[in-house]
XYZ file of C-alpha atoms in Angstrom:
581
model
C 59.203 -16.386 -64.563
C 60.395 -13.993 -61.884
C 61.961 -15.526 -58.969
C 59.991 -16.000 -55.689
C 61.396 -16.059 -52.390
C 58.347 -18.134 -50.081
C 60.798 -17.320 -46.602
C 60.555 -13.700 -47.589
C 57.124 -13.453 -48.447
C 56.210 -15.728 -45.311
C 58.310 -13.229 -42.668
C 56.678 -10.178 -44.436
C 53.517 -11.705 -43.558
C 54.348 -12.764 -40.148
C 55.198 -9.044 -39.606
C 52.433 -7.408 -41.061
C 50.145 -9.849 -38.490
C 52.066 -9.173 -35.721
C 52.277 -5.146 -36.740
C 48.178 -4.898 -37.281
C 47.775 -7.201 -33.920
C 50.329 -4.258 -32.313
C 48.225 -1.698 -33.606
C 45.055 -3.154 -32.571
C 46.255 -3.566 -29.123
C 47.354 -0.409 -29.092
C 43.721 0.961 -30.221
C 42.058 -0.957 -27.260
C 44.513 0.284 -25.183
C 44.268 3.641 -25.892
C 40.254 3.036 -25.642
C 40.556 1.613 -22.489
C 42.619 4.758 -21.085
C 40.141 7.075 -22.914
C 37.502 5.024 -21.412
C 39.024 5.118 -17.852
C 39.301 9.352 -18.100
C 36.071 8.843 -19.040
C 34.686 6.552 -16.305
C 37.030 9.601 -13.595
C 35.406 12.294 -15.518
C 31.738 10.554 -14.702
C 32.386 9.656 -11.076
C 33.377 12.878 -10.542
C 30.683 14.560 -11.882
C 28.396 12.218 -10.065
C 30.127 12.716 -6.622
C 29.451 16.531 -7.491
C 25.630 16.071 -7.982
C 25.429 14.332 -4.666
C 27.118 17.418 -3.256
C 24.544 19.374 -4.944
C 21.736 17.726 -3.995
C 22.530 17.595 -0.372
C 23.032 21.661 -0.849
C 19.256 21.600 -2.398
C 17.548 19.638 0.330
C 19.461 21.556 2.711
C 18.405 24.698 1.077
C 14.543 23.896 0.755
C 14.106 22.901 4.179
C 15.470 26.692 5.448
C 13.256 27.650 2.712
C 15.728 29.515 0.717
C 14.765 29.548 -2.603
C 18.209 31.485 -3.829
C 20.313 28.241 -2.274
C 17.943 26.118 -3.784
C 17.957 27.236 -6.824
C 21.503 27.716 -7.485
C 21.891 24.309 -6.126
C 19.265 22.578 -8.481
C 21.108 24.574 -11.456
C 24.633 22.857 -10.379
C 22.512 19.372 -9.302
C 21.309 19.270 -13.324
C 24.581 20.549 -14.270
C 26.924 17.803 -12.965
C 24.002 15.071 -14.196
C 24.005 16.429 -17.659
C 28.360 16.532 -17.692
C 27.631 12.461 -16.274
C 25.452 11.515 -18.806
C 27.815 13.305 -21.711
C 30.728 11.771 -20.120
C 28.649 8.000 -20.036
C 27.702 8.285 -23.815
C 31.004 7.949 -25.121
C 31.044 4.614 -27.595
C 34.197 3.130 -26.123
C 32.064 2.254 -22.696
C 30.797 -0.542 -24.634
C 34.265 -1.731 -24.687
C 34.994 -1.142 -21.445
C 31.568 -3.132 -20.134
C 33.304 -5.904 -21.781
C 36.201 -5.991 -20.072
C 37.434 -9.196 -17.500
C 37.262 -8.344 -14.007
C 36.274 -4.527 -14.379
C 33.525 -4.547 -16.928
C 30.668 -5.126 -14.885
C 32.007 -1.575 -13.137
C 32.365 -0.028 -15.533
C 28.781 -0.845 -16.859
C 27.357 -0.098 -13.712
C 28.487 3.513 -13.605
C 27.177 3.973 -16.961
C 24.012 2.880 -16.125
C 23.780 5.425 -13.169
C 24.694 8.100 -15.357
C 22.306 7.646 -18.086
C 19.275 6.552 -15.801
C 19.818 9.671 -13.695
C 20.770 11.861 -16.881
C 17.518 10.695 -18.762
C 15.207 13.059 -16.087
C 17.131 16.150 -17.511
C 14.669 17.089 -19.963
C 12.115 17.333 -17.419
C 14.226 19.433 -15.245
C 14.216 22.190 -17.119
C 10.745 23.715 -16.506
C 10.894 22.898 -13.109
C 13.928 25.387 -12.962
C 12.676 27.529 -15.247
C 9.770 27.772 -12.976
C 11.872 27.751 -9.670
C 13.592 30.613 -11.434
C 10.956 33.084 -11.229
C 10.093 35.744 -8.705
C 7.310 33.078 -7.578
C 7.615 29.893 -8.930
C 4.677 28.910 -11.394
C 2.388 26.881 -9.664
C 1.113 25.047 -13.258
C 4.502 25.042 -14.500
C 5.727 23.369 -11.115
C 2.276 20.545 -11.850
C 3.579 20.153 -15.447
C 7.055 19.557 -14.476
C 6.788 17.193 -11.306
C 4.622 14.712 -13.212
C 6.925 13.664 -15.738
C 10.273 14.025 -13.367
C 8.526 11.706 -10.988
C 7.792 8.848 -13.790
C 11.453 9.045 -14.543
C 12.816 9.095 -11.618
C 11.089 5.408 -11.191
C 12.305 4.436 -14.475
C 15.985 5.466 -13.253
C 14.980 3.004 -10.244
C 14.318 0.294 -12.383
C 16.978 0.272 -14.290
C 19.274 0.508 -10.986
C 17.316 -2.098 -9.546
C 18.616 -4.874 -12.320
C 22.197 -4.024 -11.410
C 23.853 -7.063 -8.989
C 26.091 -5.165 -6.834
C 27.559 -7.819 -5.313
C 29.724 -8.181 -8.274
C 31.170 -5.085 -8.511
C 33.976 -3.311 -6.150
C 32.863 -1.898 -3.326
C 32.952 1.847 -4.098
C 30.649 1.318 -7.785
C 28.571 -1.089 -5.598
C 28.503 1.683 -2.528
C 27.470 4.304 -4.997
C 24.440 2.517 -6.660
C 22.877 1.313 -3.627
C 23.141 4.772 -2.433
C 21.505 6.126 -5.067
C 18.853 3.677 -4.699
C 18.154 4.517 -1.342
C 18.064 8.048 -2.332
C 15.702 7.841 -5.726
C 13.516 5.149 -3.460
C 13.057 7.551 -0.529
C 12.530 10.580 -2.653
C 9.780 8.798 -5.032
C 6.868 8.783 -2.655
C 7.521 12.481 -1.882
C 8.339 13.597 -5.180
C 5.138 11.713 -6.975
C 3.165 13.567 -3.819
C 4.415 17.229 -4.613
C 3.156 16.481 -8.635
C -0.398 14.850 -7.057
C -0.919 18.258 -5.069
C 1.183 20.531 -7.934
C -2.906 21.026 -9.530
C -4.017 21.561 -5.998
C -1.264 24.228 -5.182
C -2.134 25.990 -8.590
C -5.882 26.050 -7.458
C -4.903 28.584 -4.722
C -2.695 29.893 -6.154
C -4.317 32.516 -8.386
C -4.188 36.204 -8.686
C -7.705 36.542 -7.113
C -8.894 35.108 -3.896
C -10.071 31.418 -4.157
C -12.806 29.916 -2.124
C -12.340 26.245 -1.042
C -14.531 24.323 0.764
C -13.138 21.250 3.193
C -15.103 18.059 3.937
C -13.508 16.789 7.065
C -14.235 12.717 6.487
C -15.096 10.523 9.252
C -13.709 7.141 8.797
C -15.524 6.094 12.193
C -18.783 5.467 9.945
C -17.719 5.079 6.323
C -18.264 6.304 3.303
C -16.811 5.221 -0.404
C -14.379 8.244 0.054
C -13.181 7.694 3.409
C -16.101 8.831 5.577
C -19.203 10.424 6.628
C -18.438 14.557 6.054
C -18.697 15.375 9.422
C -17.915 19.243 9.356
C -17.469 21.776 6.722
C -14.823 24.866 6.995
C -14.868 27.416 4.308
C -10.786 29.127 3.679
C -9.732 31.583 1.903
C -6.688 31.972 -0.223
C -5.419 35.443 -1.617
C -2.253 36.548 -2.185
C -0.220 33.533 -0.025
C -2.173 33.866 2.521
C -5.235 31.466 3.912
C -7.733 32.430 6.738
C -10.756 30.517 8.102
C -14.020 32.200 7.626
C -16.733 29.818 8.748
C -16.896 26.405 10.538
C -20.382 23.796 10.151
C -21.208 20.708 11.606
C -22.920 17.966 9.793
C -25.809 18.533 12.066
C -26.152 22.256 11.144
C -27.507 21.312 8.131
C -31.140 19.951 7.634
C -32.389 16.691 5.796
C -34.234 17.206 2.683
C -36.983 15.071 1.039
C -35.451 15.498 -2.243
C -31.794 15.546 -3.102
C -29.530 18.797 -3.067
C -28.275 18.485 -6.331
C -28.573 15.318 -9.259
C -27.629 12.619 -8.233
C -26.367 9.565 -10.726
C -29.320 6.576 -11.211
C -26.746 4.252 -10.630
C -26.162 5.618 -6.715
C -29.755 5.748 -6.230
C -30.185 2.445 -7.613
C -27.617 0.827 -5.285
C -27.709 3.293 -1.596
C -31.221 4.010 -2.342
C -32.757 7.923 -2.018
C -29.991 8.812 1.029
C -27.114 9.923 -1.030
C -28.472 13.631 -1.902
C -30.840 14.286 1.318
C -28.277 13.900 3.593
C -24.941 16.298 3.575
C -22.803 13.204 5.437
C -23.081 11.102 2.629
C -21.682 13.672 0.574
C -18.784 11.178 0.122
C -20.663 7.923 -0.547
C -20.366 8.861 -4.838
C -16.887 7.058 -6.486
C -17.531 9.742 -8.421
C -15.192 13.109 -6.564
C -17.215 15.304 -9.129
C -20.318 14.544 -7.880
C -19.106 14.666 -4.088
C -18.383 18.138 -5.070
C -21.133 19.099 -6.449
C -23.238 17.534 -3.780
C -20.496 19.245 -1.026
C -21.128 22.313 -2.834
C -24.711 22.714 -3.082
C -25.344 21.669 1.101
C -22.937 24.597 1.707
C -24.501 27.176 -0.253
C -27.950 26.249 0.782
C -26.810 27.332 4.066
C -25.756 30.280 3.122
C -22.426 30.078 1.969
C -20.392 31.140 -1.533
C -20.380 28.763 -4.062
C -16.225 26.953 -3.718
C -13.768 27.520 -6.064
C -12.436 24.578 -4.977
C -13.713 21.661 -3.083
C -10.687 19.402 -0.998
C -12.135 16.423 1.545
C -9.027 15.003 4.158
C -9.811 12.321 6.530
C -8.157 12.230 10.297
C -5.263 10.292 9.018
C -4.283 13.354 6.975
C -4.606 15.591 10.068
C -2.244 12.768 11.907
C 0.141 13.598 9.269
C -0.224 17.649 9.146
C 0.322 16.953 13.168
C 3.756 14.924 12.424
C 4.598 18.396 10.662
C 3.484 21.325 12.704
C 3.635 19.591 16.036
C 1.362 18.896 19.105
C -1.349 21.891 19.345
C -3.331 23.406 22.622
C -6.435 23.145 22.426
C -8.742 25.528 24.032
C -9.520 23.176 27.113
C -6.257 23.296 28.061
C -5.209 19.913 27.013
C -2.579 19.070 23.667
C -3.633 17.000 20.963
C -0.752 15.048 19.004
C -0.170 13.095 16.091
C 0.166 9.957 18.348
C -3.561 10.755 20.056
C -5.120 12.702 17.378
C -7.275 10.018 16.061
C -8.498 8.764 19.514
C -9.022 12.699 21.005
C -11.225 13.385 17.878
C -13.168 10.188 16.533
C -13.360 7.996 19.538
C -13.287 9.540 22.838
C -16.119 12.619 21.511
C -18.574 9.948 21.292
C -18.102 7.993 24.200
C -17.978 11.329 26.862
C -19.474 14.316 24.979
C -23.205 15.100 23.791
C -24.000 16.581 20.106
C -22.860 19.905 21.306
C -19.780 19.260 23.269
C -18.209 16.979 19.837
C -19.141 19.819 17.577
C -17.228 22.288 19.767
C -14.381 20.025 19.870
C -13.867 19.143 16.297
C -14.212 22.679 15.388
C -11.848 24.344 17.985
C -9.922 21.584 17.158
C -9.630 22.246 13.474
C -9.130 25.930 14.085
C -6.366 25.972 15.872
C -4.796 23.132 13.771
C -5.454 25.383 10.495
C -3.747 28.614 12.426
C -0.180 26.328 13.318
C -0.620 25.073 9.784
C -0.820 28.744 8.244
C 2.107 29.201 10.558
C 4.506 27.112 9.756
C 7.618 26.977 7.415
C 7.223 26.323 4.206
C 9.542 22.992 4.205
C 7.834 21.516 0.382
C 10.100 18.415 1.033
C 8.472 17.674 5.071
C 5.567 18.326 3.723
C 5.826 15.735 0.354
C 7.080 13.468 2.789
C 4.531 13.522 5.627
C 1.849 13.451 3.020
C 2.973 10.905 0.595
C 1.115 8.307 2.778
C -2.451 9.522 2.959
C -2.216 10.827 -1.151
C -0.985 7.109 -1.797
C -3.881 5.950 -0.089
C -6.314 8.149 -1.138
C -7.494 9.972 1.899
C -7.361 13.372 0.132
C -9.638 14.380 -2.421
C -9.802 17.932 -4.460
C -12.110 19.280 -7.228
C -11.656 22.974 -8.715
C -13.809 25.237 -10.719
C -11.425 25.480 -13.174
C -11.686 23.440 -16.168
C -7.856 22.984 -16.328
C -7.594 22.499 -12.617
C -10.100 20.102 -12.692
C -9.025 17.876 -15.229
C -5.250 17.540 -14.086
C -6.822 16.729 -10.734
C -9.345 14.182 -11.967
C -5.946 12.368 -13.746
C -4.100 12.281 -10.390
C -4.193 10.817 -6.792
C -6.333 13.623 -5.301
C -9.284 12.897 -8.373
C -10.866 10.591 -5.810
C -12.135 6.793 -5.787
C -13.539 6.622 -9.324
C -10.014 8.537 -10.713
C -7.514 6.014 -8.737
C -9.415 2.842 -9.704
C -9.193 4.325 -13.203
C -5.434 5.088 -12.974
C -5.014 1.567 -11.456
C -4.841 -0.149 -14.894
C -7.978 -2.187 -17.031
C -8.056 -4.982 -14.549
C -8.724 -2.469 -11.371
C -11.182 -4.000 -9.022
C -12.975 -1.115 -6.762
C -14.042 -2.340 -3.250
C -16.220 0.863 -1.197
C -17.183 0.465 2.226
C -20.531 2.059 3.514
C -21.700 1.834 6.551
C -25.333 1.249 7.722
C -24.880 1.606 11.351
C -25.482 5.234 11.778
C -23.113 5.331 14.786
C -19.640 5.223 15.146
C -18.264 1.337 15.009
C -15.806 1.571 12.186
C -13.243 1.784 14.329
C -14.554 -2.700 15.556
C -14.113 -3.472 11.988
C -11.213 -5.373 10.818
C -11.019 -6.478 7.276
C -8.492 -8.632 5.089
C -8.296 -8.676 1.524
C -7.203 -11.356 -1.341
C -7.900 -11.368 -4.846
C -7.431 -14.613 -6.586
C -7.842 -15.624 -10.373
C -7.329 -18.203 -12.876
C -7.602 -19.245 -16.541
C -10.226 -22.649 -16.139
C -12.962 -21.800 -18.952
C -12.848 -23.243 -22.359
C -13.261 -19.663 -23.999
C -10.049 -18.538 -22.270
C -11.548 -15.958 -20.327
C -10.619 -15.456 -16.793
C -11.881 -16.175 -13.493
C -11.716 -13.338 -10.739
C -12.455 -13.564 -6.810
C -12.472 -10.667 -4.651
C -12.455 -12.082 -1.202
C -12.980 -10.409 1.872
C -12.637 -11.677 5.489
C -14.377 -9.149 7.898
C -14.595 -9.162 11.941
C -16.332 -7.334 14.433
C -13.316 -6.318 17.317
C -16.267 -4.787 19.353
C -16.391 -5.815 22.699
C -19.163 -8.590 23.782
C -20.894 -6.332 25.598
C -20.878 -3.476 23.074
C -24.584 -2.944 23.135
C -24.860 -1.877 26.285
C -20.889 -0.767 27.586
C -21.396 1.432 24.148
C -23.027 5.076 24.501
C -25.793 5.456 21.366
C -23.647 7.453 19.061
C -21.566 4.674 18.738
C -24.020 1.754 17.967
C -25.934 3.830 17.125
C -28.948 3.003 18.442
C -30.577 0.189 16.459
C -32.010 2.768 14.155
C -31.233 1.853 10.742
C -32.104 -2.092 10.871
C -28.579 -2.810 12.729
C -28.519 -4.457 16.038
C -27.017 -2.775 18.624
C -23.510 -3.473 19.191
C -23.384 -5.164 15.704
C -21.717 -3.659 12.799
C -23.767 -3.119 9.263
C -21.557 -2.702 6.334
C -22.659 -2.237 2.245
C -19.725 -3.885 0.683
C -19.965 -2.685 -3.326
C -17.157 -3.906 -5.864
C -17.014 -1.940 -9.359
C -15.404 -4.214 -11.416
C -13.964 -3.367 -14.884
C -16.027 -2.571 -18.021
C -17.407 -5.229 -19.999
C -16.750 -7.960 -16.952
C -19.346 -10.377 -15.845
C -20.740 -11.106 -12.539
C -20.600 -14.742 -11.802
C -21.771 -15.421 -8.366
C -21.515 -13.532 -4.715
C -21.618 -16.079 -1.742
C -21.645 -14.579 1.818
C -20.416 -17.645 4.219
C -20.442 -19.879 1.757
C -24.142 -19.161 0.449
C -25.200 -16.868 -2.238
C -25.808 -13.810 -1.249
C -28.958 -11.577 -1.815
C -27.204 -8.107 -3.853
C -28.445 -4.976 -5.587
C -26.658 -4.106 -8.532
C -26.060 -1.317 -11.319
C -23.486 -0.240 -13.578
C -21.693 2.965 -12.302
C -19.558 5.492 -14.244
C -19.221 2.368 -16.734
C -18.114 -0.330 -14.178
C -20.698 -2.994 -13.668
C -20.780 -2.800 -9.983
C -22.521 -5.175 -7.002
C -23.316 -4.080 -3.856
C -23.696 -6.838 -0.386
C -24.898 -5.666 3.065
C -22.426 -7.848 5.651
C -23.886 -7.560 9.457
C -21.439 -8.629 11.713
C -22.234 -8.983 16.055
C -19.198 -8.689 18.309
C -16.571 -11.001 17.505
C -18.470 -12.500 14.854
C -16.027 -13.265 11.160
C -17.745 -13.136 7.866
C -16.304 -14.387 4.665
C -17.474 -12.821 1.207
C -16.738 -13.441 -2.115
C -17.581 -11.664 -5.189
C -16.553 -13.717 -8.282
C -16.539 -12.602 -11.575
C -15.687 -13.294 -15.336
C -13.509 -11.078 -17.292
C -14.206 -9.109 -20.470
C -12.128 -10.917 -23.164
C -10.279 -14.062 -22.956
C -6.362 -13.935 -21.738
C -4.660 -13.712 -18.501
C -6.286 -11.627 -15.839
C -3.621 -9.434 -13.778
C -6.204 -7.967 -11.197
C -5.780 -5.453 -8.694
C -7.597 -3.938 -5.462
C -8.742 -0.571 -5.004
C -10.328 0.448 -1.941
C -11.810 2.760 0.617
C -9.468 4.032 3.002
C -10.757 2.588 6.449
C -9.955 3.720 9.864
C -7.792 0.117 10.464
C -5.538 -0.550 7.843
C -6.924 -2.859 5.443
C -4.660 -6.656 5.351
C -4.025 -6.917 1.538
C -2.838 -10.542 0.779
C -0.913 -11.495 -1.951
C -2.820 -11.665 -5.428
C -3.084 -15.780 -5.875
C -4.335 -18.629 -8.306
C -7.684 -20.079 -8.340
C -8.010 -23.915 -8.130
C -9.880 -25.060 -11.161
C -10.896 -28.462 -9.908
């Protein structure tokens, strides 16, 4: 047998472990100093997109679009370098590491969350590019850029920067800060991207403006107290014609077809009258209806149809600043709401409010058409009343009108839709005829629970309303504020049709007004079975409702509130659980 030497064999082993253990060590280190060049190379590039998004904003608010978009070009630039630099494999090693992996991790994670919106960059620069950037390729750009821009919040959101060292930590709640203030006004420049390409044609475009008076509501904000008819051609609007509600005469039969369903729960009122234009869910049908009370005055059929309430002109105000009106005084953003849809009524007669609310809106439109074209102000200012959906636009355009009708600005029906399956709409209408809405404060809960033996769920929309009008309203009150007792409201008291659409296939259970059951009309509109309660409410006097209902299918029940924007902001509380005792 050959001879063996076990010491030999046992040091050659010894070596070869401590040789492949040597080697190994020196792999991770060399992946941990590839990894740190890496990590430099990625913080660098991110510090330069900050740079070059500070150049951008900078740029669009002195609306120069070459600054702009050389800075977007290097913004995308330095993200895309990031996110190459944060793919590397070895980060995974690094993310591992004692002490410095949850850095290193962290950094990653801002790279690729930011990097991931690239894709959707490139039309918008493409677009941005262009002697005049695209209008539909703006719309088709914004969209998707916005919905990843909240995914890149998201996933910044799970990181816990109180772990990390202070500059990572520094840089991701930054960039929170930034991607959370730019959201609202970025997902408002892709709602009003269809809008923008409405106007934006190579002919002249009609559009007709409802001005909504939240004062005596409607489902989409308000009565439509005045019409104005603008023209867009070429980048350039003008105001051709002005009308007051009360211009317009009553008709016996409606102005254009209106849905069973409305007629069935308002009665005959919603197509005879051109101020309830707005009571529909429906933003079609308010145009149509908008439409056909404007031409049978005399006026060209709209190529587009847009309806803002005074909260939008609040926020137009917070843009252009104060304007002169012709009586010598200045109407702000702070007194806007007061000067046009409180004081009018209480001082001026029929004639005097019309020729307020029209000079008024004319010299409002002419600062407007004015001013510089700052896209960012004007996202921001705006984001609010899109959010809440106090602006509302339908176009001729097939194309136009469908990307509207998919957004914010598609009007009640289209944001209780784009709410989710378990959307709850809640419309206000009021059946005053006068001007109380401002006396009406309402709070909101929706409660559910799983109590049933079929699993289904229980749902309760519950709403607390008050009158805030003063005891004496019915006589310290001029008549076009109560009113006048005409419509089977007391004067001084507050009448309100309170409808909820609930979602397809769901079941009414009960509606109790005060703890009694409540005498409701009912019908099932645009697919949504919906219920409609009249609530009369006398000067401080609180009224509890409750609409309860039973979902479609069995499972947990996740619902939300969609409403009609009021005048007062509407106290939304917290979504709760239903006792089933």
């Amino acid at each position: 047998m050959p001879e063996t030497n076990p010491t030999r064999r046992s040091g050659g082993g010894l070596r070869f472990v401590l040789l492949g253990c040597g080697l190994l060590l020196a792999v991770v280190a060399a992946a941990y100093v590839w990894t740190g060049i890496r990590v430099a190379a990625t913080v660098g590039h991110l510090e330069a997109a900050r740079d070059a998004g500070e150049r951008a904003v900078a740029a669009d608010g002195a609306d120069d679009r070459g600054a702009l978009v050389a800075a977007a070009a290097d913004l995308t630039s330095q993200l895309a370098a990031a996110d190459a630099a944060a793919a590397d494999p070895t980060w995974a090693v690094a993310a591992r590491a004692p002490m410095l992996g949850g850095d290193f991790d962290a950094v990653q994670t801002l790279a690729r969350a930011l990097g991931a919106a690239l894709p959707n960059t490139e039309p918008l620069l493409a677009a941005l590019r262009g002697d005049a950037a695209d209008p539909r390729a703006l719309g088709a750009a914004l969209a998707p850029l916005s919905d990843q821009a909240s995914h890149a919040l998201d996933a910044l959101g799970s990181i816990d920067t109180t772990a990390l060292l202070p500059p990572v930590a520094a840089a991701v709640e930054r960039t929170r800060t930034l991607l959370a203030d730019a959201l609202p006004a970025l997902r408002t420049a892709a709602a009003l991207a269809p809008l923008n390409a409405a106007v934006s044609g190579d002919e002249p475009t009609r559009i007709l403006v409802m001005l909504q008076n939240n004062a005596e509501l409607r489902t989409g904000g308000g009565i439509t107290g005045a019409y104005l008819q603008i023209t867009a051609d070429g980048g350039t609007f003008s105001l051709d014609a002005q009308a007051s509600s009360s211009d317009f005469t009553a008709r016996r039969t409606p102005v254009a077809d209106v849905p069973d369903a409305m007629t069935a729960l308002y009665g005959d009122v919603v197509g005879r009258f051109p101020q309830n234009a707005s009571m529909p869910a429906d933003f079609q049908v308010t145009a149509t209806l908008a439409a056909a009370w404007w031409q049978q005055r005399g006026g060209a059929a709209p190529d587009v149809v847009v309806s803002l309430d005074p909260v939008v002109l609040v926020s137009v105000l917070r843009v252009v600043g104060p304007v002169a009106l012709a009586d010598g005084s200045v109407l702000t953003a702070d007194d806007a709401i007061s000067r046009l849809l409180v004081e009018p009524y209480r001082t001026l007669d029929s004639d005097g409010q019309t020729a307020l609310m029209q000079d008024a809106a004319a010299r409002i439109f002419a600062q407007l058409t004015a001013a510089p074209s700052d896209a960012l102000a004007w996202a921001a200012a705006l984001s609010g009343p899109v959010a809440e959906g106090r602006i509302s636009a339908w176009a001729a355009d097939p194309d136009i009108a469908q990307a509207l009708a998919a957004g914010p600005l598609g009007g009640p029906a289209a944001r209780l839709d784009a709410a989710g399956p378990q959307a709850y709409g809640v419309w206000f209408n009021d059946g005053t005829g006068g001007k109380m809405g401002g006396y009406l404060d309402v709070g909101m809960q929706i409660a559910s629970a799983q109590c049933r033996l079929d699993g289904r769920a229980d749902v309760v929309v519950r709403l607390t309303m008050t009158s805030t009008a003063p005891a004496d309203a019915a006589t310290a009150l001029p008549g076009d504020v109560t009113g006048r007792g005409m419509y089977g409201t007391g004067v001084g008291d507050i009448g309100t049709s309170v409808a909820v659409a609930a979602p397809p296939g769901t079941f009414l259970a009960s509606v109790t007004k005060a703890g009694a059951p409540a005498r409701i009309a009912q019908a099932t509109e645009m697919g949504r079975p919906t219920s409609l309660l009249r609530v009369n409410l006398s000067p401080g006097e609180r009224n509890v409702v409750e609409f309860r209902f039973v979902s479609a299918d069995a499972g947990r029940a996740d619902p939300v509130v969609v409403h009609t924007p009021l005048l007062n902001p509407i106290r939304t509380a917290a979504t709760t659980v239903l006792d089933c005792g």
